[in-house]
Amino acid sequence: MSWHSELLPPSLTLSNLVKELSKADSEYKRAGLSVQNRVVFLGLRVVQRVAYNVGWAVGNNRWR
Amino acid sequence: MPYFKQTQFYGGAVFVTVVIPTFNRASSLERCIRALPSDVEVIVADDGSTDETALVSDRVSHPQLHFVRKGNGGPASARNLGIHHAHGDVVAFTDDDCVPAPRWPHQLAERLRSEPATVGGVGGAVLPLKDGWISRYSTFHRILEAPPSISYLVTANCAYRRAVLNMVGGFDETIRTPGGEDPELAFRVRKAGYTLVHEASAVVHHDYRESLLDFAKTFYRYGRGCARVVA
């Protein structure tokens, strides 16, 4: 179902992570965030991505 | 479905029930209830708390406050218990670590009343209760709000028509930890033919925990629960 695509995480590869962080940083720059703010947000983004993907992997194994 | 009541109308007016699932957060629960207007029904669904949650009903004065209690089974089952006891045409949801704005439940209900019957639910805006990096990040990314596509709602701040909740059978109680149950319900509501809308003026303030570990745990639970939705 196409609605699910909003929940589906990208694979946790370095290349995907770099793309995601690059896109996020562009958004932060457009919003006028300070360098410090951007760095903190990018760090949180990494934590969010890794945590969500690990949870997804565990959930997937559980529900199969 | 034996679990849900028929919709009841009171003089034709939209009557709102606020359902708050809770587990071991007595002080923030009290803060949440105190922020609610007195002319809405409030149902606190206690998911088996072991702290002083049961004493909150004695400490808070609200003319339409009801506490219902069950064994610990997760927020989905707690919300369903709240829905089971609700009388409102509209059931609004928030969490025990949120502080709703004064007219919040009415703003959600009024939005639903102004929409055609094909609109099944509405979500609102979530602002931070205090400042901090995780609060700022979560607010910037609108973590606790519906996505721009409004493909699902987040139960920190949303409302559904009770008839719609009855029809789809409420939340999926097999999702026992927070995360995933919100989009899972919303997808079933949409599959049943309803649409969802966003009401930016309906605001709750969320008390984000400024802990990196809690932040990581939250997204781990979201991922685990959302995998269930897609499975």
PDB file of C-alpha atoms in Angstrom:
ATOM      1  CA  MET A   1       0.000   0.000   0.000  1.00  0.00           C
ATOM      2  CA  SER A   2       1.473   3.399  -0.960  1.00  0.00           C
ATOM      3  CA  TRP A   3       0.564   4.868   2.446  1.00  0.00           C
ATOM      4  CA  HIS A   4       3.114   2.544   3.997  1.00  0.00           C
ATOM      5  CA  SER A   5       5.931   4.213   2.109  1.00  0.00           C
ATOM      6  CA  GLU A   6       5.884   7.028   4.677  1.00  0.00           C
ATOM      7  CA  LEU A   7       6.794   4.529   7.384  1.00  0.00           C
ATOM      8  CA  LEU A   8       9.267   2.449   5.407  1.00  0.00           C
ATOM      9  CA  PRO A   9      12.850   3.388   6.312  1.00  0.00           C
ATOM     10  CA  PRO A  10      15.650   3.579   3.768  1.00  0.00           C
ATOM     11  CA  SER A  11      18.280   0.885   4.146  1.00  0.00           C
ATOM     12  CA  LEU A  12      20.873   1.768   6.720  1.00  0.00           C
ATOM     13  CA  THR A  13      23.849   2.205   4.428  1.00  0.00           C
ATOM     14  CA  LEU A  14      26.478   4.915   4.571  1.00  0.00           C
ATOM     15  CA  SER A  15      25.409   6.202   1.185  1.00  0.00           C
ATOM     16  CA  ASN A  16      21.741   6.512   2.243  1.00  0.00           C
ATOM     17  CA  LEU A  17      22.721   8.151   5.501  1.00  0.00           C
ATOM     18  CA  VAL A  18      24.880  10.718   3.733  1.00  0.00           C
ATOM     19  CA  LYS A  19      22.037  11.480   1.315  1.00  0.00           C
ATOM     20  CA  GLU A  20      19.566  11.866   4.155  1.00  0.00           C
ATOM     21  CA  LEU A  21      21.857  14.104   6.172  1.00  0.00           C
ATOM     22  CA  SER A  22      22.681  16.211   3.136  1.00  0.00           C
ATOM     23  CA  LYS A  23      18.992  16.734   2.398  1.00  0.00           C
ATOM     24  CA  ALA A  24      18.280  17.526   6.032  1.00  0.00           C
ATOM     25  CA  ASP A  25      21.147  20.006   6.237  1.00  0.00           C
ATOM     26  CA  SER A  26      19.856  21.820   3.157  1.00  0.00           C
ATOM     27  CA  GLU A  27      16.516  22.151   4.924  1.00  0.00           C
ATOM     28  CA  TYR A  28      18.212  23.443   8.064  1.00  0.00           C
ATOM     29  CA  LYS A  29      20.190  26.002   6.071  1.00  0.00           C
ATOM     30  CA  ARG A  30      17.044  27.211   4.319  1.00  0.00           C
ATOM     31  CA  ALA A  31      15.446  27.618   7.747  1.00  0.00           C
ATOM     32  CA  GLY A  32      18.362  29.825   8.802  1.00  0.00           C
ATOM     33  CA  LEU A  33      19.558  27.571  11.621  1.00  0.00           C
ATOM     34  CA  SER A  34      22.958  28.292  13.154  1.00  0.00           C
ATOM     35  CA  VAL A  35      25.901  26.001  12.492  1.00  0.00           C
ATOM     36  CA  GLN A  36      25.702  24.711  16.052  1.00  0.00           C
ATOM     37  CA  ASN A  37      22.004  24.026  15.645  1.00  0.00           C
ATOM     38  CA  ARG A  38      22.589  22.188  12.365  1.00  0.00           C
ATOM     39  CA  VAL A  39      25.325  20.025  13.848  1.00  0.00           C
ATOM     40  CA  VAL A  40      23.156  19.030  16.815  1.00  0.00           C
ATOM     41  CA  PHE A  41      20.185  18.346  14.581  1.00  0.00           C
ATOM     42  CA  LEU A  42      22.268  16.215  12.230  1.00  0.00           C
ATOM     43  CA  GLY A  43      23.526  14.223  15.191  1.00  0.00           C
ATOM     44  CA  LEU A  44      19.986  13.653  16.391  1.00  0.00           C
ATOM     45  CA  ARG A  45      19.020  12.686  12.866  1.00  0.00           C
ATOM     46  CA  VAL A  46      21.620   9.930  12.901  1.00  0.00           C
ATOM     47  CA  VAL A  47      20.345   8.654  16.249  1.00  0.00           C
ATOM     48  CA  GLN A  48      16.773   8.760  14.950  1.00  0.00           C
ATOM     49  CA  ARG A  49      17.618   6.894  11.763  1.00  0.00           C
ATOM     50  CA  VAL A  50      19.679   4.180  13.433  1.00  0.00           C
ATOM     51  CA  ALA A  51      17.168   3.661  16.259  1.00  0.00           C
ATOM     52  CA  TYR A  52      14.183   3.529  13.902  1.00  0.00           C
ATOM     53  CA  ASN A  53      15.885   1.126  11.522  1.00  0.00           C
ATOM     54  CA  VAL A  54      17.021  -1.177  14.302  1.00  0.00           C
ATOM     55  CA  GLY A  55      13.490  -1.173  15.715  1.00  0.00           C
ATOM     56  CA  TRP A  56      12.107  -1.869  12.256  1.00  0.00           C
ATOM     57  CA  ALA A  57      14.458  -4.812  11.791  1.00  0.00           C
ATOM     58  CA  VAL A  58      13.455  -6.261  15.149  1.00  0.00           C
ATOM     59  CA  GLY A  59       9.764  -5.674  14.435  1.00  0.00           C
ATOM     60  CA  ASN A  60      10.049  -7.300  11.034  1.00  0.00           C
ATOM     61  CA  ASN A  61      11.642 -10.401  12.471  1.00  0.00           C
ATOM     62  CA  ARG A  62       8.974 -10.575  15.125  1.00  0.00           C
ATOM     63  CA  TRP A  63       5.980 -10.315  12.812  1.00  0.00           C
ATOM     64  CA  ARG A  64       7.102 -12.727  10.106  1.00  0.00           C
TER      65      ARG A  64
ATOM     66  CA  MET B   1     -18.154  -5.889  17.866  1.00  0.00           C
ATOM     67  CA  PRO B   2     -19.038  -6.273  21.563  1.00  0.00           C
ATOM     68  CA  TYR B   3     -16.443  -3.764  22.684  1.00  0.00           C
ATOM     69  CA  PHE B   4     -17.989  -0.522  21.462  1.00  0.00           C
ATOM     70  CA  LYS B   5     -21.207   1.363  22.149  1.00  0.00           C
ATOM     71  CA  GLN B   6     -23.540   2.899  19.628  1.00  0.00           C
ATOM     72  CA  THR B   7     -23.063   6.596  18.982  1.00  0.00           C
ATOM     73  CA  GLN B   8     -25.310   8.723  21.162  1.00  0.00           C
ATOM     74  CA  PHE B   9     -26.334  12.272  20.358  1.00  0.00           C
ATOM     75  CA  TYR B  10     -27.039  14.882  22.996  1.00  0.00           C
ATOM     76  CA  GLY B  11     -29.444  17.549  21.697  1.00  0.00           C
ATOM     77  CA  GLY B  12     -27.733  17.561  18.304  1.00  0.00           C
ATOM     78  CA  ALA B  13     -24.593  19.246  19.642  1.00  0.00           C
ATOM     79  CA  VAL B  14     -21.181  17.727  19.057  1.00  0.00           C
ATOM     80  CA  PHE B  15     -20.212  16.304  22.382  1.00  0.00           C
ATOM     81  CA  VAL B  16     -16.532  15.675  22.897  1.00  0.00           C
ATOM     82  CA  THR B  17     -14.796  12.997  24.932  1.00  0.00           C
ATOM     83  CA  VAL B  18     -11.096  13.306  25.633  1.00  0.00           C
ATOM     84  CA  VAL B  19      -9.344   9.971  26.174  1.00  0.00           C
ATOM     85  CA  ILE B  20      -5.966   9.961  27.895  1.00  0.00           C
ATOM     86  CA  PRO B  21      -4.146   6.645  28.250  1.00  0.00           C
ATOM     87  CA  THR B  22      -1.772   6.697  31.189  1.00  0.00           C
ATOM     88  CA  PHE B  23       0.874   4.560  32.843  1.00  0.00           C
ATOM     89  CA  ASN B  24       2.887   5.640  35.862  1.00  0.00           C
ATOM     90  CA  ARG B  25       2.934   9.381  35.159  1.00  0.00           C
ATOM     91  CA  ALA B  26       0.727  10.724  37.914  1.00  0.00           C
ATOM     92  CA  SER B  27       2.089  14.265  38.105  1.00  0.00           C
ATOM     93  CA  SER B  28       2.113  14.961  34.383  1.00  0.00           C
ATOM     94  CA  LEU B  29      -1.328  13.345  34.074  1.00  0.00           C
ATOM     95  CA  GLU B  30      -2.636  15.769  36.687  1.00  0.00           C
ATOM     96  CA  ARG B  31      -1.132  18.674  34.738  1.00  0.00           C
ATOM     97  CA  CYS B  32      -2.818  17.452  31.543  1.00  0.00           C
ATOM     98  CA  ILE B  33      -6.261  17.086  33.122  1.00  0.00           C
ATOM     99  CA  ARG B  34      -6.079  20.529  34.760  1.00  0.00           C
ATOM    100  CA  ALA B  35      -5.585  22.072  31.310  1.00  0.00           C
ATOM    101  CA  LEU B  36      -8.800  20.616  29.908  1.00  0.00           C
ATOM    102  CA  PRO B  37     -12.054  22.584  29.732  1.00  0.00           C
ATOM    103  CA  SER B  38     -14.831  21.561  32.110  1.00  0.00           C
ATOM    104  CA  ASP B  39     -17.439  21.067  29.391  1.00  0.00           C
ATOM    105  CA  VAL B  40     -15.883  17.973  27.844  1.00  0.00           C
ATOM    106  CA  GLU B  41     -15.992  14.420  29.074  1.00  0.00           C
ATOM    107  CA  VAL B  42     -12.559  13.240  30.176  1.00  0.00           C
ATOM    108  CA  ILE B  43     -11.746   9.565  30.422  1.00  0.00           C
ATOM    109  CA  VAL B  44      -8.403   8.572  31.869  1.00  0.00           C
ATOM    110  CA  ALA B  45      -7.612   5.006  30.861  1.00  0.00           C
ATOM    111  CA  ASP B  46      -5.133   3.717  33.417  1.00  0.00           C
ATOM    112  CA  ASP B  47      -3.056   0.967  31.872  1.00  0.00           C
ATOM    113  CA  GLY B  48      -2.225  -0.704  35.177  1.00  0.00           C
ATOM    114  CA  SER B  49      -0.230   2.051  36.858  1.00  0.00           C
ATOM    115  CA  THR B  50       1.638   1.198  40.041  1.00  0.00           C
ATOM    116  CA  ASP B  51       2.387   4.784  41.130  1.00  0.00           C
ATOM    117  CA  GLU B  52      -0.098   7.264  42.657  1.00  0.00           C
ATOM    118  CA  THR B  53      -2.124   7.623  39.446  1.00  0.00           C
ATOM    119  CA  ALA B  54      -5.256   6.382  41.226  1.00  0.00           C
ATOM    120  CA  LEU B  55      -5.003   9.341  43.629  1.00  0.00           C
ATOM    121  CA  VAL B  56      -5.087  11.902  40.811  1.00  0.00           C
ATOM    122  CA  SER B  57      -8.882  11.642  40.589  1.00  0.00           C
ATOM    123  CA  ASP B  58      -9.068  12.865  44.198  1.00  0.00           C
ATOM    124  CA  ARG B  59      -6.674  15.740  43.593  1.00  0.00           C
ATOM    125  CA  VAL B  60      -8.230  17.104  40.394  1.00  0.00           C
ATOM    126  CA  SER B  61     -11.637  18.717  40.270  1.00  0.00           C
ATOM    127  CA  HIS B  62     -13.307  18.208  36.883  1.00  0.00           C
ATOM    128  CA  PRO B  63     -17.088  17.779  36.534  1.00  0.00           C
ATOM    129  CA  GLN B  64     -16.887  15.070  33.872  1.00  0.00           C
ATOM    130  CA  LEU B  65     -13.762  13.152  34.800  1.00  0.00           C
ATOM    131  CA  HIS B  66     -13.852   9.359  34.774  1.00  0.00           C
ATOM    132  CA  PHE B  67     -11.032   6.973  35.586  1.00  0.00           C
ATOM    133  CA  VAL B  68     -11.151   3.490  34.100  1.00  0.00           C
ATOM    134  CA  ARG B  69      -8.507   0.899  34.825  1.00  0.00           C
ATOM    135  CA  LYS B  70      -7.191  -2.285  33.294  1.00  0.00           C
ATOM    136  CA  GLY B  71      -4.180  -4.535  33.547  1.00  0.00           C
ATOM    137  CA  ASN B  72      -1.083  -3.379  31.698  1.00  0.00           C
ATOM    138  CA  GLY B  73      -1.474  -4.047  27.990  1.00  0.00           C
ATOM    139  CA  GLY B  74      -0.191  -0.969  26.207  1.00  0.00           C
ATOM    140  CA  PRO B  75      -1.623   2.361  25.086  1.00  0.00           C
ATOM    141  CA  ALA B  76      -3.652   0.867  22.232  1.00  0.00           C
ATOM    142  CA  SER B  77      -5.741  -1.250  24.584  1.00  0.00           C
ATOM    143  CA  ALA B  78      -5.972   1.631  27.072  1.00  0.00           C
ATOM    144  CA  ARG B  79      -7.350   3.939  24.390  1.00  0.00           C
ATOM    145  CA  ASN B  80      -9.851   1.280  23.361  1.00  0.00           C
ATOM    146  CA  LEU B  81     -11.026   1.062  26.951  1.00  0.00           C
ATOM    147  CA  GLY B  82     -11.491   4.830  26.896  1.00  0.00           C
ATOM    148  CA  ILE B  83     -13.448   4.623  23.637  1.00  0.00           C
ATOM    149  CA  HIS B  84     -15.635   1.920  25.166  1.00  0.00           C
ATOM    150  CA  HIS B  85     -16.633   4.298  27.968  1.00  0.00           C
ATOM    151  CA  ALA B  86     -16.928   7.432  25.827  1.00  0.00           C
ATOM    152  CA  HIS B  87     -20.228   9.180  25.184  1.00  0.00           C
ATOM    153  CA  GLY B  88     -19.014  11.885  22.812  1.00  0.00           C
ATOM    154  CA  ASP B  89     -19.711  11.987  19.094  1.00  0.00           C
ATOM    155  CA  VAL B  90     -16.074  12.938  18.774  1.00  0.00           C
ATOM    156  CA  VAL B  91     -13.266  11.256  20.680  1.00  0.00           C
ATOM    157  CA  ALA B  92     -10.132  13.325  21.077  1.00  0.00           C
ATOM    158  CA  PHE B  93      -6.844  11.761  22.107  1.00  0.00           C
ATOM    159  CA  THR B  94      -3.846  13.208  23.818  1.00  0.00           C
ATOM    160  CA  ASP B  95      -1.108  11.815  26.033  1.00  0.00           C
ATOM    161  CA  ASP B  96      -0.433  12.166  29.734  1.00  0.00           C
ATOM    162  CA  ASP B  97       2.745  14.138  29.054  1.00  0.00           C
ATOM    163  CA  CYS B  98       0.906  16.787  27.037  1.00  0.00           C
ATOM    164  CA  VAL B  99      -0.734  20.047  28.064  1.00  0.00           C
ATOM    165  CA  PRO B 100      -3.623  20.950  25.762  1.00  0.00           C
ATOM    166  CA  ALA B 101      -4.413  24.571  24.893  1.00  0.00           C
ATOM    167  CA  PRO B 102      -7.652  25.829  26.503  1.00  0.00           C
ATOM    168  CA  ARG B 103     -10.021  25.224  23.563  1.00  0.00           C
ATOM    169  CA  TRP B 104      -8.119  22.297  22.053  1.00  0.00           C
ATOM    170  CA  PRO B 105     -10.829  19.589  22.121  1.00  0.00           C
ATOM    171  CA  HIS B 106     -13.485  21.990  20.863  1.00  0.00           C
ATOM    172  CA  GLN B 107     -11.283  23.129  17.997  1.00  0.00           C
ATOM    173  CA  LEU B 108     -10.849  19.548  16.825  1.00  0.00           C
ATOM    174  CA  ALA B 109     -14.563  18.814  17.207  1.00  0.00           C
ATOM    175  CA  GLU B 110     -15.588  22.027  15.447  1.00  0.00           C
ATOM    176  CA  ARG B 111     -13.313  21.192  12.547  1.00  0.00           C
ATOM    177  CA  LEU B 112     -14.891  17.749  12.204  1.00  0.00           C
ATOM    178  CA  ARG B 113     -18.359  19.268  12.448  1.00  0.00           C
ATOM    179  CA  SER B 114     -17.532  21.670   9.617  1.00  0.00           C
ATOM    180  CA  GLU B 115     -16.318  18.848   7.375  1.00  0.00           C
ATOM    181  CA  PRO B 116     -18.413  16.361   5.402  1.00  0.00           C
ATOM    182  CA  ALA B 117     -19.089  12.997   7.031  1.00  0.00           C
ATOM    183  CA  THR B 118     -16.415  11.448   4.817  1.00  0.00           C
ATOM    184  CA  VAL B 119     -13.763  13.093   6.964  1.00  0.00           C
ATOM    185  CA  GLY B 120     -13.131  10.615   9.730  1.00  0.00           C
ATOM    186  CA  GLY B 121     -10.465  12.291  11.801  1.00  0.00           C
ATOM    187  CA  VAL B 122      -8.472  15.431  12.430  1.00  0.00           C
ATOM    188  CA  GLY B 123      -5.007  16.067  13.810  1.00  0.00           C
ATOM    189  CA  GLY B 124      -3.586  19.177  15.398  1.00  0.00           C
ATOM    190  CA  ALA B 125      -0.287  20.893  16.103  1.00  0.00           C
ATOM    191  CA  VAL B 126       2.206  19.883  18.786  1.00  0.00           C
ATOM    192  CA  LEU B 127       4.470  22.507  20.311  1.00  0.00           C
ATOM    193  CA  PRO B 128       7.147  21.978  22.973  1.00  0.00           C
ATOM    194  CA  LEU B 129       6.342  22.607  26.613  1.00  0.00           C
ATOM    195  CA  LYS B 130       9.915  23.619  27.400  1.00  0.00           C
ATOM    196  CA  ASP B 131      13.126  24.379  25.573  1.00  0.00           C
ATOM    197  CA  GLY B 132      15.845  21.856  24.820  1.00  0.00           C
ATOM    198  CA  TRP B 133      17.608  20.301  21.844  1.00  0.00           C
ATOM    199  CA  ILE B 134      15.283  17.346  21.564  1.00  0.00           C
ATOM    200  CA  SER B 135      12.260  19.613  21.949  1.00  0.00           C
ATOM    201  CA  ARG B 136      13.559  21.890  19.200  1.00  0.00           C
ATOM    202  CA  TYR B 137      14.426  19.003  16.883  1.00  0.00           C
ATOM    203  CA  SER B 138      11.123  17.207  17.398  1.00  0.00           C
ATOM    204  CA  THR B 139       9.188  20.435  16.849  1.00  0.00           C
ATOM    205  CA  PHE B 140      11.165  21.371  13.722  1.00  0.00           C
ATOM    206  CA  HIS B 141      10.475  17.962  12.217  1.00  0.00           C
ATOM    207  CA  ARG B 142       6.898  17.806  13.578  1.00  0.00           C
ATOM    208  CA  ILE B 143       7.569  14.321  14.895  1.00  0.00           C
ATOM    209  CA  LEU B 144       4.271  14.201  16.815  1.00  0.00           C
ATOM    210  CA  GLU B 145       2.121  15.673  14.039  1.00  0.00           C
ATOM    211  CA  ALA B 146       0.543  14.168  10.978  1.00  0.00           C
ATOM    212  CA  PRO B 147       2.914  14.103   7.995  1.00  0.00           C
ATOM    213  CA  PRO B 148       2.297  16.682   5.228  1.00  0.00           C
ATOM    214  CA  SER B 149       0.344  14.075   3.276  1.00  0.00           C
ATOM    215  CA  ILE B 150      -1.941  13.592   6.330  1.00  0.00           C
ATOM    216  CA  SER B 151      -1.778   9.871   5.667  1.00  0.00           C
ATOM    217  CA  TYR B 152      -2.057   9.220   9.396  1.00  0.00           C
ATOM    218  CA  LEU B 153      -2.692  11.059  12.664  1.00  0.00           C
ATOM    219  CA  VAL B 154      -0.677  11.004  15.883  1.00  0.00           C
ATOM    220  CA  THR B 155      -2.531  10.405  19.130  1.00  0.00           C
ATOM    221  CA  ALA B 156      -0.634  13.100  21.016  1.00  0.00           C
ATOM    222  CA  ASN B 157      -3.160  15.381  19.334  1.00  0.00           C
ATOM    223  CA  CYS B 158      -5.989  14.061  17.213  1.00  0.00           C
ATOM    224  CA  ALA B 159      -9.685  13.259  17.192  1.00  0.00           C
ATOM    225  CA  TYR B 160     -11.871  10.788  15.367  1.00  0.00           C
ATOM    226  CA  ARG B 161     -15.628  10.507  14.981  1.00  0.00           C
ATOM    227  CA  ARG B 162     -16.694   7.836  17.457  1.00  0.00           C
ATOM    228  CA  ALA B 163     -18.842   6.142  14.820  1.00  0.00           C
ATOM    229  CA  VAL B 164     -15.754   5.720  12.671  1.00  0.00           C
ATOM    230  CA  LEU B 165     -13.755   4.266  15.547  1.00  0.00           C
ATOM    231  CA  ASN B 166     -16.631   1.852  16.207  1.00  0.00           C
ATOM    232  CA  MET B 167     -16.737   0.818  12.598  1.00  0.00           C
ATOM    233  CA  VAL B 168     -13.055  -0.025  12.290  1.00  0.00           C
ATOM    234  CA  GLY B 169     -12.790  -1.607  15.726  1.00  0.00           C
ATOM    235  CA  GLY B 170     -10.468   0.874  17.425  1.00  0.00           C
ATOM    236  CA  PHE B 171      -6.748   0.470  17.934  1.00  0.00           C
ATOM    237  CA  ASP B 172      -4.834  -2.747  17.266  1.00  0.00           C
ATOM    238  CA  GLU B 173      -4.175  -4.143  20.731  1.00  0.00           C
ATOM    239  CA  THR B 174      -1.545  -6.561  19.473  1.00  0.00           C
ATOM    240  CA  ILE B 175       0.732  -3.509  19.283  1.00  0.00           C
ATOM    241  CA  ARG B 176       1.484  -3.453  22.984  1.00  0.00           C
ATOM    242  CA  THR B 177       4.112  -0.714  23.171  1.00  0.00           C
ATOM    243  CA  PRO B 178       3.823   2.922  22.002  1.00  0.00           C
ATOM    244  CA  GLY B 179       4.614   3.184  18.315  1.00  0.00           C
ATOM    245  CA  GLY B 180       2.861   2.034  15.189  1.00  0.00           C
ATOM    246  CA  GLU B 181      -0.654   1.904  16.583  1.00  0.00           C
ATOM    247  CA  ASP B 182      -1.409   5.450  15.416  1.00  0.00           C
ATOM    248  CA  PRO B 183      -0.697   4.960  11.711  1.00  0.00           C
ATOM    249  CA  GLU B 184      -2.167   1.446  11.846  1.00  0.00           C
ATOM    250  CA  LEU B 185      -5.538   2.817  12.949  1.00  0.00           C
ATOM    251  CA  ALA B 186      -5.384   5.710  10.503  1.00  0.00           C
ATOM    252  CA  PHE B 187      -4.671   3.386   7.582  1.00  0.00           C
ATOM    253  CA  ARG B 188      -7.723   1.274   8.444  1.00  0.00           C
ATOM    254  CA  VAL B 189      -9.847   4.415   8.708  1.00  0.00           C
ATOM    255  CA  ARG B 190      -8.673   5.503   5.266  1.00  0.00           C
ATOM    256  CA  LYS B 191      -9.150   2.016   3.860  1.00  0.00           C
ATOM    257  CA  ALA B 192     -12.753   2.267   5.065  1.00  0.00           C
ATOM    258  CA  GLY B 193     -13.149   5.296   2.794  1.00  0.00           C
ATOM    259  CA  TYR B 194     -12.565   8.195   5.158  1.00  0.00           C
ATOM    260  CA  THR B 195     -10.105  11.048   4.820  1.00  0.00           C
ATOM    261  CA  LEU B 196      -8.105  12.837   7.466  1.00  0.00           C
ATOM    262  CA  VAL B 197      -7.495  16.570   7.898  1.00  0.00           C
ATOM    263  CA  HIS B 198      -5.195  18.844   9.871  1.00  0.00           C
ATOM    264  CA  GLU B 199      -6.280  21.706  12.137  1.00  0.00           C
ATOM    265  CA  ALA B 200      -3.253  23.845  12.930  1.00  0.00           C
ATOM    266  CA  SER B 201      -5.075  25.962  15.521  1.00  0.00           C
ATOM    267  CA  ALA B 202      -5.722  22.940  17.769  1.00  0.00           C
ATOM    268  CA  VAL B 203      -2.565  22.879  19.850  1.00  0.00           C
ATOM    269  CA  VAL B 204      -1.142  20.707  22.585  1.00  0.00           C
ATOM    270  CA  HIS B 205       2.204  21.268  24.229  1.00  0.00           C
ATOM    271  CA  HIS B 206       4.316  18.145  24.648  1.00  0.00           C
ATOM    272  CA  ASP B 207       6.828  17.650  27.444  1.00  0.00           C
ATOM    273  CA  TYR B 208       9.680  16.061  25.530  1.00  0.00           C
ATOM    274  CA  ARG B 209      12.243  14.171  27.573  1.00  0.00           C
ATOM    275  CA  GLU B 210      15.620  15.769  27.002  1.00  0.00           C
ATOM    276  CA  SER B 211      17.491  12.479  27.139  1.00  0.00           C
ATOM    277  CA  LEU B 212      19.348  11.065  24.160  1.00  0.00           C
ATOM    278  CA  LEU B 213      18.693   7.544  25.415  1.00  0.00           C
ATOM    279  CA  ASP B 214      14.953   8.161  25.698  1.00  0.00           C
ATOM    280  CA  PHE B 215      15.003   9.776  22.241  1.00  0.00           C
ATOM    281  CA  ALA B 216      16.659   6.665  20.795  1.00  0.00           C
ATOM    282  CA  LYS B 217      14.268   4.332  22.641  1.00  0.00           C
ATOM    283  CA  THR B 218      11.289   6.265  21.303  1.00  0.00           C
ATOM    284  CA  PHE B 219      12.383   5.875  17.700  1.00  0.00           C
ATOM    285  CA  TYR B 220      13.318   2.240  18.261  1.00  0.00           C
ATOM    286  CA  ARG B 221       9.738   1.620  19.448  1.00  0.00           C
ATOM    287  CA  TYR B 222       8.337   3.582  16.499  1.00  0.00           C
ATOM    288  CA  GLY B 223      10.353   1.459  14.074  1.00  0.00           C
ATOM    289  CA  ARG B 224       9.355  -1.778  15.769  1.00  0.00           C
ATOM    290  CA  GLY B 225       5.669  -0.829  15.842  1.00  0.00           C
ATOM    291  CA  CYS B 226       5.592   0.545  12.294  1.00  0.00           C
ATOM    292  CA  ALA B 227       7.142  -2.677  10.977  1.00  0.00           C
ATOM    293  CA  ARG B 228       3.993  -4.341  12.304  1.00  0.00           C
ATOM    294  CA  VAL B 229       1.817  -1.957  10.312  1.00  0.00           C
ATOM    295  CA  VAL B 230       3.552  -2.857   7.079  1.00  0.00           C
ATOM    296  CA  ALA B 231       3.913  -6.587   7.780  1.00  0.00           C
TER     297      ALA B 231
END
